[in-house]
């Protein structure tokens, strides 16, 4: 398999952590890709111009992180990272959706503040993204306090950890940990996993 990746992307991190947890990391050849470089050829693989994009062993290109993670889990010979059926399946996938939404709002803010010319920036849009993130984190705090994030690693817990890691990386000054002791404690433990340690964003 071949993965187009950027080292700072939280979606890519989710895919790589999933691959490591599924024991598939060694089967993936990685190509670093700067999607913001005008000369990038990412669209040859993903017409949406985004990373991650995974070329499967049979030559198909998968271009959205939930789909890529599902494909990886289909090759996983250990305990599935996405439960195959029942309420646990929907809980894990919903957790991933919530975490991906946090990533979306965080990445939107980075693009808005780093890429968009200053005179075209829209403050209310940034505030809207921060509000979404805070609401999602408050829900996750309750879930962490109830023990819902505990238990065997799964795609939901991986996605939440990658979203939180991205907030630490890009928005440390917002300090999401403050007032969220259960989520913070859970994250500190999960972040010690070798797969999380090996995929930390560059300093
Ligand atoms: N829904 C996609 C989002 C991927 C995404 O937005 N990736 C960012 C990097 S963090 C990107 O490539 N952005 C380039 C662009 O939007 O043109 C996924 O889950 O894979």
JSON list of C-alpha atoms and ligand atoms in Angstrom, two decimals:
[
{"chain": "A", "resi": 1, "resn": "UNK", "atom": "CA", "xyz": [0.00, 0.00, 0.00]},
{"chain": "A", "resi": 2, "resn": "UNK", "atom": "CA", "xyz": [1.07, 3.58, -0.59]},
{"chain": "A", "resi": 3, "resn": "UNK", "atom": "CA", "xyz": [0.11, 6.52, 1.60]},
{"chain": "A", "resi": 4, "resn": "UNK", "atom": "CA", "xyz": [0.32, 10.18, 0.59]},
{"chain": "A", "resi": 5, "resn": "UNK", "atom": "CA", "xyz": [0.82, 12.01, 3.86]},
{"chain": "A", "resi": 6, "resn": "UNK", "atom": "CA", "xyz": [1.71, 15.27, 5.61]},
{"chain": "A", "resi": 7, "resn": "UNK", "atom": "CA", "xyz": [3.38, 14.97, 9.03]},
{"chain": "A", "resi": 8, "resn": "UNK", "atom": "CA", "xyz": [1.18, 17.63, 10.63]},
{"chain": "A", "resi": 9, "resn": "UNK", "atom": "CA", "xyz": [-2.20, 16.33, 9.42]},
{"chain": "A", "resi": 10, "resn": "UNK", "atom": "CA", "xyz": [-4.40, 14.91, 12.22]},
{"chain": "A", "resi": 11, "resn": "UNK", "atom": "CA", "xyz": [-6.32, 12.81, 9.67]},
{"chain": "A", "resi": 12, "resn": "UNK", "atom": "CA", "xyz": [-3.04, 11.27, 8.49]},
{"chain": "A", "resi": 13, "resn": "UNK", "atom": "CA", "xyz": [-2.02, 10.64, 12.09]},
{"chain": "A", "resi": 14, "resn": "UNK", "atom": "CA", "xyz": [-5.29, 8.79, 12.66]},
{"chain": "A", "resi": 15, "resn": "UNK", "atom": "CA", "xyz": [-4.58, 6.59, 9.63]},
{"chain": "A", "resi": 16, "resn": "UNK", "atom": "CA", "xyz": [-0.98, 5.86, 10.66]},
{"chain": "A", "resi": 17, "resn": "UNK", "atom": "CA", "xyz": [-1.91, 5.10, 14.28]},
{"chain": "A", "resi": 18, "resn": "UNK", "atom": "CA", "xyz": [-4.65, 2.79, 12.98]},
{"chain": "A", "resi": 19, "resn": "UNK", "atom": "CA", "xyz": [-2.15, 1.04, 10.72]},
{"chain": "A", "resi": 20, "resn": "UNK", "atom": "CA", "xyz": [0.28, 0.60, 13.61]},
{"chain": "A", "resi": 21, "resn": "UNK", "atom": "CA", "xyz": [-2.39, -0.67, 16.00]},
{"chain": "A", "resi": 22, "resn": "UNK", "atom": "CA", "xyz": [-3.50, -3.14, 13.30]},
{"chain": "A", "resi": 23, "resn": "UNK", "atom": "CA", "xyz": [0.08, -4.32, 12.75]},
{"chain": "A", "resi": 24, "resn": "UNK", "atom": "CA", "xyz": [0.08, -3.09, 9.15]},
{"chain": "A", "resi": 25, "resn": "UNK", "atom": "CA", "xyz": [2.53, -0.21, 9.32]},
{"chain": "A", "resi": 26, "resn": "UNK", "atom": "CA", "xyz": [5.36, -2.10, 7.61]},
{"chain": "A", "resi": 27, "resn": "UNK", "atom": "CA", "xyz": [3.14, -2.78, 4.60]},
{"chain": "A", "resi": 28, "resn": "UNK", "atom": "CA", "xyz": [2.69, 0.94, 3.90]},
{"chain": "A", "resi": 29, "resn": "UNK", "atom": "CA", "xyz": [5.09, 2.95, 1.77]},
{"chain": "A", "resi": 30, "resn": "UNK", "atom": "CA", "xyz": [4.79, 6.66, 2.61]},
{"chain": "A", "resi": 31, "resn": "UNK", "atom": "CA", "xyz": [5.18, 9.66, 0.30]},
{"chain": "A", "resi": 32, "resn": "UNK", "atom": "CA", "xyz": [5.38, 13.09, 1.94]},
{"chain": "A", "resi": 33, "resn": "UNK", "atom": "CA", "xyz": [3.08, 15.53, 0.17]},
{"chain": "A", "resi": 34, "resn": "UNK", "atom": "CA", "xyz": [2.66, 19.28, 0.57]},
{"chain": "A", "resi": 35, "resn": "UNK", "atom": "CA", "xyz": [-0.92, 19.82, -0.59]},
{"chain": "A", "resi": 36, "resn": "UNK", "atom": "CA", "xyz": [-0.41, 23.61, -0.52]},
{"chain": "A", "resi": 37, "resn": "UNK", "atom": "CA", "xyz": [2.47, 23.56, -2.99]},
{"chain": "A", "resi": 38, "resn": "UNK", "atom": "CA", "xyz": [1.06, 24.86, -6.32]},
{"chain": "A", "resi": 39, "resn": "UNK", "atom": "CA", "xyz": [3.19, 22.22, -8.09]},
{"chain": "A", "resi": 40, "resn": "UNK", "atom": "CA", "xyz": [1.84, 19.29, -6.04]},
{"chain": "A", "resi": 41, "resn": "UNK", "atom": "CA", "xyz": [0.67, 16.22, -7.96]},
{"chain": "A", "resi": 42, "resn": "UNK", "atom": "CA", "xyz": [-1.70, 15.08, -5.15]},
{"chain": "A", "resi": 43, "resn": "UNK", "atom": "CA", "xyz": [-4.68, 15.48, -7.52]},
{"chain": "A", "resi": 44, "resn": "UNK", "atom": "CA", "xyz": [-3.28, 12.60, -9.61]},
{"chain": "A", "resi": 45, "resn": "UNK", "atom": "CA", "xyz": [-4.23, 10.38, -6.67]},
{"chain": "A", "resi": 46, "resn": "UNK", "atom": "CA", "xyz": [-6.98, 12.39, -4.96]},
{"chain": "A", "resi": 47, "resn": "UNK", "atom": "CA", "xyz": [-8.97, 14.81, -7.12]},
{"chain": "A", "resi": 48, "resn": "UNK", "atom": "CA", "xyz": [-9.99, 16.59, -3.91]},
{"chain": "A", "resi": 49, "resn": "UNK", "atom": "CA", "xyz": [-6.33, 17.58, -3.44]},
{"chain": "A", "resi": 50, "resn": "UNK", "atom": "CA", "xyz": [-6.17, 16.30, 0.15]},
{"chain": "A", "resi": 51, "resn": "UNK", "atom": "CA", "xyz": [-4.10, 13.97, 2.29]},
{"chain": "A", "resi": 52, "resn": "UNK", "atom": "CA", "xyz": [-4.41, 11.23, 3.40]},
{"chain": "A", "resi": 53, "resn": "UNK", "atom": "CA", "xyz": [-4.80, 9.23, 0.19]},
{"chain": "A", "resi": 54, "resn": "UNK", "atom": "CA", "xyz": [-4.10, 5.49, 0.22]},
{"chain": "A", "resi": 55, "resn": "UNK", "atom": "CA", "xyz": [-3.39, 3.36, -2.83]},
{"chain": "A", "resi": 56, "resn": "UNK", "atom": "CA", "xyz": [-4.43, -0.16, -1.91]},
{"chain": "A", "resi": 57, "resn": "UNK", "atom": "CA", "xyz": [-2.54, -3.32, -2.86]},
{"chain": "A", "resi": 58, "resn": "UNK", "atom": "CA", "xyz": [-4.96, -3.83, -5.74]},
{"chain": "A", "resi": 59, "resn": "UNK", "atom": "CA", "xyz": [-4.44, -0.30, -7.05]},
{"chain": "A", "resi": 60, "resn": "UNK", "atom": "CA", "xyz": [-7.56, 1.47, -5.80]},
{"chain": "A", "resi": 61, "resn": "UNK", "atom": "CA", "xyz": [-7.10, 4.97, -4.38]},
{"chain": "A", "resi": 62, "resn": "UNK", "atom": "CA", "xyz": [-9.05, 5.64, -1.17]},
{"chain": "A", "resi": 63, "resn": "UNK", "atom": "CA", "xyz": [-9.26, 9.30, -0.26]},
{"chain": "A", "resi": 64, "resn": "UNK", "atom": "CA", "xyz": [-10.99, 9.94, 3.07]},
{"chain": "A", "resi": 65, "resn": "UNK", "atom": "CA", "xyz": [-9.52, 8.96, 6.44]},
{"chain": "A", "resi": 66, "resn": "UNK", "atom": "CA", "xyz": [-12.61, 7.08, 7.80]},
{"chain": "A", "resi": 67, "resn": "UNK", "atom": "CA", "xyz": [-12.69, 5.00, 4.61]},
{"chain": "A", "resi": 68, "resn": "UNK", "atom": "CA", "xyz": [-8.93, 4.40, 4.70]},
{"chain": "A", "resi": 69, "resn": "UNK", "atom": "CA", "xyz": [-9.13, 3.30, 8.35]},
{"chain": "A", "resi": 70, "resn": "UNK", "atom": "CA", "xyz": [-12.00, 0.96, 7.51]},
{"chain": "A", "resi": 71, "resn": "UNK", "atom": "CA", "xyz": [-9.92, -0.57, 4.74]},
{"chain": "A", "resi": 72, "resn": "UNK", "atom": "CA", "xyz": [-6.95, -1.03, 7.07]},
{"chain": "A", "resi": 73, "resn": "UNK", "atom": "CA", "xyz": [-9.17, -2.65, 9.69]},
{"chain": "A", "resi": 74, "resn": "UNK", "atom": "CA", "xyz": [-10.46, -5.06, 7.03]},
{"chain": "A", "resi": 75, "resn": "UNK", "atom": "CA", "xyz": [-6.84, -6.28, 6.73]},
{"chain": "A", "resi": 76, "resn": "UNK", "atom": "CA", "xyz": [-6.37, -6.45, 10.51]},
{"chain": "A", "resi": 77, "resn": "UNK", "atom": "CA", "xyz": [-5.90, -10.03, 11.73]},
{"chain": "A", "resi": 78, "resn": "UNK", "atom": "CA", "xyz": [-6.11, -8.97, 15.40]},
{"chain": "A", "resi": 79, "resn": "UNK", "atom": "CA", "xyz": [-9.06, -7.59, 17.39]},
{"chain": "A", "resi": 80, "resn": "UNK", "atom": "CA", "xyz": [-11.06, -5.29, 15.06]},
{"chain": "A", "resi": 81, "resn": "UNK", "atom": "CA", "xyz": [-10.57, -1.58, 15.71]},
{"chain": "A", "resi": 82, "resn": "UNK", "atom": "CA", "xyz": [-14.12, -1.04, 14.43]},
{"chain": "A", "resi": 83, "resn": "UNK", "atom": "CA", "xyz": [-16.55, -3.47, 16.13]},
{"chain": "A", "resi": 84, "resn": "UNK", "atom": "CA", "xyz": [-18.33, -5.40, 13.43]},
{"chain": "A", "resi": 85, "resn": "UNK", "atom": "CA", "xyz": [-21.85, -5.01, 14.77]},
{"chain": "A", "resi": 86, "resn": "UNK", "atom": "CA", "xyz": [-24.14, -3.89, 17.58]},
{"chain": "A", "resi": 87, "resn": "UNK", "atom": "CA", "xyz": [-24.22, -0.64, 19.56]},
{"chain": "A", "resi": 88, "resn": "UNK", "atom": "CA", "xyz": [-20.43, -0.75, 20.07]},
{"chain": "A", "resi": 89, "resn": "UNK", "atom": "CA", "xyz": [-19.95, -0.28, 16.32]},
{"chain": "A", "resi": 90, "resn": "UNK", "atom": "CA", "xyz": [-22.05, 2.89, 16.23]},
{"chain": "A", "resi": 91, "resn": "UNK", "atom": "CA", "xyz": [-20.45, 4.23, 19.41]},
{"chain": "A", "resi": 92, "resn": "UNK", "atom": "CA", "xyz": [-16.97, 3.85, 17.92]},
{"chain": "A", "resi": 93, "resn": "UNK", "atom": "CA", "xyz": [-17.95, 5.34, 14.55]},
{"chain": "A", "resi": 94, "resn": "UNK", "atom": "CA", "xyz": [-19.80, 8.21, 16.24]},
{"chain": "A", "resi": 95, "resn": "UNK", "atom": "CA", "xyz": [-16.76, 8.94, 18.38]},
{"chain": "A", "resi": 96, "resn": "UNK", "atom": "CA", "xyz": [-14.69, 9.05, 15.21]},
{"chain": "A", "resi": 97, "resn": "UNK", "atom": "CA", "xyz": [-17.23, 11.43, 13.59]},
{"chain": "A", "resi": 98, "resn": "UNK", "atom": "CA", "xyz": [-17.10, 13.74, 16.61]},
{"chain": "A", "resi": 99, "resn": "UNK", "atom": "CA", "xyz": [-13.29, 13.70, 16.65]},
{"chain": "A", "resi": 100, "resn": "UNK", "atom": "CA", "xyz": [-13.11, 14.27, 12.88]},
{"chain": "A", "resi": 101, "resn": "UNK", "atom": "CA", "xyz": [-15.44, 17.26, 13.36]},
{"chain": "A", "resi": 102, "resn": "UNK", "atom": "CA", "xyz": [-13.01, 18.67, 15.93]},
{"chain": "A", "resi": 103, "resn": "UNK", "atom": "CA", "xyz": [-10.19, 18.17, 13.41]},
{"chain": "A", "resi": 104, "resn": "UNK", "atom": "CA", "xyz": [-12.27, 19.89, 10.69]},
{"chain": "A", "resi": 105, "resn": "UNK", "atom": "CA", "xyz": [-12.89, 22.95, 12.89]},
{"chain": "A", "resi": 106, "resn": "UNK", "atom": "CA", "xyz": [-9.26, 23.08, 14.01]},
{"chain": "A", "resi": 107, "resn": "UNK", "atom": "CA", "xyz": [-7.85, 22.73, 10.48]},
{"chain": "A", "resi": 108, "resn": "UNK", "atom": "CA", "xyz": [-10.33, 25.37, 9.26]},
{"chain": "A", "resi": 109, "resn": "UNK", "atom": "CA", "xyz": [-8.93, 27.81, 11.82]},
{"chain": "A", "resi": 110, "resn": "UNK", "atom": "CA", "xyz": [-5.35, 27.06, 10.79]},
{"chain": "A", "resi": 111, "resn": "UNK", "atom": "CA", "xyz": [-6.20, 27.69, 7.14]},
{"chain": "A", "resi": 112, "resn": "UNK", "atom": "CA", "xyz": [-8.12, 30.85, 8.07]},
{"chain": "A", "resi": 113, "resn": "UNK", "atom": "CA", "xyz": [-5.26, 32.29, 10.13]},
{"chain": "A", "resi": 114, "resn": "UNK", "atom": "CA", "xyz": [-2.18, 31.02, 8.28]},
{"chain": "A", "resi": 115, "resn": "UNK", "atom": "CA", "xyz": [-3.23, 30.85, 4.63]},
{"chain": "A", "resi": 116, "resn": "UNK", "atom": "CA", "xyz": [-5.95, 33.45, 4.10]},
{"chain": "A", "resi": 117, "resn": "UNK", "atom": "CA", "xyz": [-4.85, 37.06, 3.54]},
{"chain": "A", "resi": 118, "resn": "UNK", "atom": "CA", "xyz": [-5.42, 39.09, 6.71]},
{"chain": "A", "resi": 119, "resn": "UNK", "atom": "CA", "xyz": [-7.93, 41.50, 5.16]},
{"chain": "A", "resi": 120, "resn": "UNK", "atom": "CA", "xyz": [-10.10, 38.57, 4.03]},
{"chain": "A", "resi": 121, "resn": "UNK", "atom": "CA", "xyz": [-10.29, 36.86, 7.43]},
{"chain": "A", "resi": 122, "resn": "UNK", "atom": "CA", "xyz": [-13.67, 36.49, 9.12]},
{"chain": "A", "resi": 123, "resn": "UNK", "atom": "CA", "xyz": [-13.50, 36.64, 12.92]},
{"chain": "A", "resi": 124, "resn": "UNK", "atom": "CA", "xyz": [-17.02, 35.26, 13.48]},
{"chain": "A", "resi": 125, "resn": "UNK", "atom": "CA", "xyz": [-16.09, 32.19, 11.44]},
{"chain": "A", "resi": 126, "resn": "UNK", "atom": "CA", "xyz": [-13.13, 31.52, 13.74]},
{"chain": "A", "resi": 127, "resn": "UNK", "atom": "CA", "xyz": [-15.33, 31.99, 16.82]},
{"chain": "A", "resi": 128, "resn": "UNK", "atom": "CA", "xyz": [-17.86, 29.56, 15.35]},
{"chain": "A", "resi": 129, "resn": "UNK", "atom": "CA", "xyz": [-15.15, 26.91, 14.92]},
{"chain": "A", "resi": 130, "resn": "UNK", "atom": "CA", "xyz": [-13.87, 27.37, 18.48]},
{"chain": "A", "resi": 131, "resn": "UNK", "atom": "CA", "xyz": [-17.44, 27.04, 19.80]},
{"chain": "A", "resi": 132, "resn": "UNK", "atom": "CA", "xyz": [-17.94, 23.76, 17.93]},
{"chain": "A", "resi": 133, "resn": "UNK", "atom": "CA", "xyz": [-14.68, 22.41, 19.36]},
{"chain": "A", "resi": 134, "resn": "UNK", "atom": "CA", "xyz": [-15.54, 23.45, 22.92]},
{"chain": "A", "resi": 135, "resn": "UNK", "atom": "CA", "xyz": [-18.98, 21.86, 22.74]},
{"chain": "A", "resi": 136, "resn": "UNK", "atom": "CA", "xyz": [-17.54, 18.60, 21.37]},
{"chain": "A", "resi": 137, "resn": "UNK", "atom": "CA", "xyz": [-14.83, 18.54, 24.06]},
{"chain": "A", "resi": 138, "resn": "UNK", "atom": "CA", "xyz": [-17.43, 19.06, 26.78]},
{"chain": "A", "resi": 139, "resn": "UNK", "atom": "CA", "xyz": [-19.30, 16.00, 25.48]},
{"chain": "A", "resi": 140, "resn": "UNK", "atom": "CA", "xyz": [-16.03, 14.04, 25.39]},
{"chain": "A", "resi": 141, "resn": "UNK", "atom": "CA", "xyz": [-15.24, 15.12, 28.97]},
{"chain": "A", "resi": 142, "resn": "UNK", "atom": "CA", "xyz": [-18.53, 13.56, 30.10]},
{"chain": "A", "resi": 143, "resn": "UNK", "atom": "CA", "xyz": [-17.78, 10.39, 28.13]},
{"chain": "A", "resi": 144, "resn": "UNK", "atom": "CA", "xyz": [-14.28, 10.19, 29.61]},
{"chain": "A", "resi": 145, "resn": "UNK", "atom": "CA", "xyz": [-15.67, 10.69, 33.13]},
{"chain": "A", "resi": 146, "resn": "UNK", "atom": "CA", "xyz": [-18.16, 7.86, 32.50]},
{"chain": "A", "resi": 147, "resn": "UNK", "atom": "CA", "xyz": [-15.32, 5.55, 31.35]},
{"chain": "A", "resi": 148, "resn": "UNK", "atom": "CA", "xyz": [-16.65, 5.39, 27.78]},
{"chain": "A", "resi": 149, "resn": "UNK", "atom": "CA", "xyz": [-13.18, 5.98, 26.33]},
{"chain": "A", "resi": 150, "resn": "UNK", "atom": "CA", "xyz": [-11.60, 3.19, 28.37]},
{"chain": "A", "resi": 151, "resn": "UNK", "atom": "CA", "xyz": [-11.19, -0.42, 27.26]},
{"chain": "A", "resi": 152, "resn": "UNK", "atom": "CA", "xyz": [-9.37, -1.85, 24.26]},
{"chain": "A", "resi": 153, "resn": "UNK", "atom": "CA", "xyz": [-8.04, 0.62, 21.69]},
{"chain": "A", "resi": 154, "resn": "UNK", "atom": "CA", "xyz": [-10.46, 1.29, 18.85]},
{"chain": "A", "resi": 155, "resn": "UNK", "atom": "CA", "xyz": [-10.90, 3.71, 15.96]},
{"chain": "A", "resi": 156, "resn": "UNK", "atom": "CA", "xyz": [-12.98, 6.04, 18.15]},
{"chain": "A", "resi": 157, "resn": "UNK", "atom": "CA", "xyz": [-10.33, 6.38, 20.85]},
{"chain": "A", "resi": 158, "resn": "UNK", "atom": "CA", "xyz": [-7.60, 6.74, 18.20]},
{"chain": "A", "resi": 159, "resn": "UNK", "atom": "CA", "xyz": [-9.53, 9.54, 16.46]},
{"chain": "A", "resi": 160, "resn": "UNK", "atom": "CA", "xyz": [-10.22, 11.40, 19.72]},
{"chain": "A", "resi": 161, "resn": "UNK", "atom": "CA", "xyz": [-6.55, 11.18, 20.75]},
{"chain": "A", "resi": 162, "resn": "UNK", "atom": "CA", "xyz": [-5.38, 12.46, 17.35]},
{"chain": "A", "resi": 163, "resn": "UNK", "atom": "CA", "xyz": [-7.85, 15.37, 17.51]},
{"chain": "A", "resi": 164, "resn": "UNK", "atom": "CA", "xyz": [-6.68, 16.31, 21.03]},
{"chain": "A", "resi": 165, "resn": "UNK", "atom": "CA", "xyz": [-3.04, 15.98, 20.00]},
{"chain": "A", "resi": 166, "resn": "UNK", "atom": "CA", "xyz": [-3.71, 18.36, 17.12]},
{"chain": "A", "resi": 167, "resn": "UNK", "atom": "CA", "xyz": [-5.27, 20.92, 19.48]},
{"chain": "A", "resi": 168, "resn": "UNK", "atom": "CA", "xyz": [-2.15, 20.72, 21.67]},
{"chain": "A", "resi": 169, "resn": "UNK", "atom": "CA", "xyz": [0.03, 21.11, 18.58]},
{"chain": "A", "resi": 170, "resn": "UNK", "atom": "CA", "xyz": [-1.78, 24.07, 16.99]},
{"chain": "A", "resi": 171, "resn": "UNK", "atom": "CA", "xyz": [-3.74, 25.72, 19.81]},
{"chain": "A", "resi": 172, "resn": "UNK", "atom": "CA", "xyz": [-1.79, 25.08, 23.00]},
{"chain": "A", "resi": 173, "resn": "UNK", "atom": "CA", "xyz": [-2.69, 28.59, 24.16]},
{"chain": "A", "resi": 174, "resn": "UNK", "atom": "CA", "xyz": [-6.42, 27.65, 24.18]},
{"chain": "A", "resi": 175, "resn": "UNK", "atom": "CA", "xyz": [-5.55, 24.92, 26.74]},
{"chain": "A", "resi": 176, "resn": "UNK", "atom": "CA", "xyz": [-8.40, 22.47, 26.13]},
{"chain": "A", "resi": 177, "resn": "UNK", "atom": "CA", "xyz": [-7.19, 20.52, 29.22]},
{"chain": "A", "resi": 178, "resn": "UNK", "atom": "CA", "xyz": [-8.37, 23.27, 31.56]},
{"chain": "A", "resi": 179, "resn": "UNK", "atom": "CA", "xyz": [-11.70, 22.32, 33.19]},
{"chain": "A", "resi": 180, "resn": "UNK", "atom": "CA", "xyz": [-11.67, 18.88, 31.54]},
{"chain": "A", "resi": 181, "resn": "UNK", "atom": "CA", "xyz": [-9.81, 16.69, 34.05]},
{"chain": "A", "resi": 182, "resn": "UNK", "atom": "CA", "xyz": [-11.23, 13.31, 32.97]},
{"chain": "A", "resi": 183, "resn": "UNK", "atom": "CA", "xyz": [-10.53, 13.84, 29.26]},
{"chain": "A", "resi": 184, "resn": "UNK", "atom": "CA", "xyz": [-7.10, 15.24, 30.02]},
{"chain": "A", "resi": 185, "resn": "UNK", "atom": "CA", "xyz": [-6.17, 12.26, 32.24]},
{"chain": "A", "resi": 186, "resn": "UNK", "atom": "CA", "xyz": [-7.46, 9.80, 29.64]},
{"chain": "A", "resi": 187, "resn": "UNK", "atom": "CA", "xyz": [-5.47, 11.52, 26.90]},
{"chain": "A", "resi": 188, "resn": "UNK", "atom": "CA", "xyz": [-2.24, 11.58, 28.91]},
{"chain": "A", "resi": 189, "resn": "UNK", "atom": "CA", "xyz": [-2.50, 7.81, 29.29]},
{"chain": "A", "resi": 190, "resn": "UNK", "atom": "CA", "xyz": [-3.48, 7.09, 25.67]},
{"chain": "A", "resi": 191, "resn": "UNK", "atom": "CA", "xyz": [-0.72, 9.37, 24.35]},
{"chain": "A", "resi": 192, "resn": "UNK", "atom": "CA", "xyz": [1.88, 6.99, 25.86]},
{"chain": "A", "resi": 193, "resn": "UNK", "atom": "CA", "xyz": [0.97, 4.25, 23.37]},
{"chain": "A", "resi": 194, "resn": "UNK", "atom": "CA", "xyz": [3.91, 3.52, 21.05]},
{"chain": "A", "resi": 195, "resn": "UNK", "atom": "CA", "xyz": [1.69, 4.33, 18.03]},
{"chain": "A", "resi": 196, "resn": "UNK", "atom": "CA", "xyz": [0.98, 7.81, 19.42]},
{"chain": "A", "resi": 197, "resn": "UNK", "atom": "CA", "xyz": [4.59, 8.41, 20.45]},
{"chain": "A", "resi": 198, "resn": "UNK", "atom": "CA", "xyz": [5.82, 7.42, 16.99]},
{"chain": "A", "resi": 199, "resn": "UNK", "atom": "CA", "xyz": [3.46, 9.81, 15.20]},
{"chain": "A", "resi": 200, "resn": "UNK", "atom": "CA", "xyz": [3.88, 13.04, 17.15]},
{"chain": "A", "resi": 201, "resn": "UNK", "atom": "CA", "xyz": [3.73, 16.09, 14.90]},
{"chain": "A", "resi": 202, "resn": "UNK", "atom": "CA", "xyz": [7.08, 17.79, 14.25]},
{"chain": "A", "resi": 203, "resn": "UNK", "atom": "CA", "xyz": [8.17, 20.35, 16.88]},
{"chain": "B", "resi": 1, "resn": "LIG", "atom": "N1", "xyz": [-12.24, 14.40, 5.38]},
{"chain": "B", "resi": 1, "resn": "LIG", "atom": "C1", "xyz": [-10.85, 14.28, 5.02]},
{"chain": "B", "resi": 1, "resn": "LIG", "atom": "C2", "xyz": [-10.12, 15.59, 5.37]},
{"chain": "B", "resi": 1, "resn": "LIG", "atom": "C3", "xyz": [-8.67, 15.57, 4.87]},
{"chain": "B", "resi": 1, "resn": "LIG", "atom": "C4", "xyz": [-8.07, 16.99, 4.91]},
{"chain": "B", "resi": 1, "resn": "LIG", "atom": "O1", "xyz": [-8.78, 18.00, 4.97]},
{"chain": "B", "resi": 1, "resn": "LIG", "atom": "N2", "xyz": [-6.74, 17.05, 4.84]},
{"chain": "B", "resi": 1, "resn": "LIG", "atom": "C5", "xyz": [-6.06, 18.34, 4.81]},
{"chain": "B", "resi": 1, "resn": "LIG", "atom": "C6", "xyz": [-4.72, 18.24, 5.50]},
{"chain": "B", "resi": 1, "resn": "LIG", "atom": "S1", "xyz": [-4.90, 18.24, 7.24]},
{"chain": "B", "resi": 1, "resn": "LIG", "atom": "C7", "xyz": [-5.80, 18.71, 3.35]},
{"chain": "B", "resi": 1, "resn": "LIG", "atom": "O2", "xyz": [-5.25, 17.93, 2.63]},
{"chain": "B", "resi": 1, "resn": "LIG", "atom": "N3", "xyz": [-6.19, 19.93, 2.97]},
{"chain": "B", "resi": 1, "resn": "LIG", "atom": "C8", "xyz": [-5.97, 20.45, 1.65]},
{"chain": "B", "resi": 1, "resn": "LIG", "atom": "C9", "xyz": [-7.19, 21.11, 1.08]},
{"chain": "B", "resi": 1, "resn": "LIG", "atom": "O3", "xyz": [-8.25, 21.18, 1.76]},
{"chain": "B", "resi": 1, "resn": "LIG", "atom": "O4", "xyz": [-7.12, 21.54, -0.07]},
{"chain": "B", "resi": 1, "resn": "LIG", "atom": "C10", "xyz": [-10.25, 13.07, 5.72]},
{"chain": "B", "resi": 1, "resn": "LIG", "atom": "O5", "xyz": [-10.80, 12.66, 6.76]},
{"chain": "B", "resi": 1, "resn": "LIG", "atom": "O6", "xyz": [-9.28, 12.49, 5.22]}
]
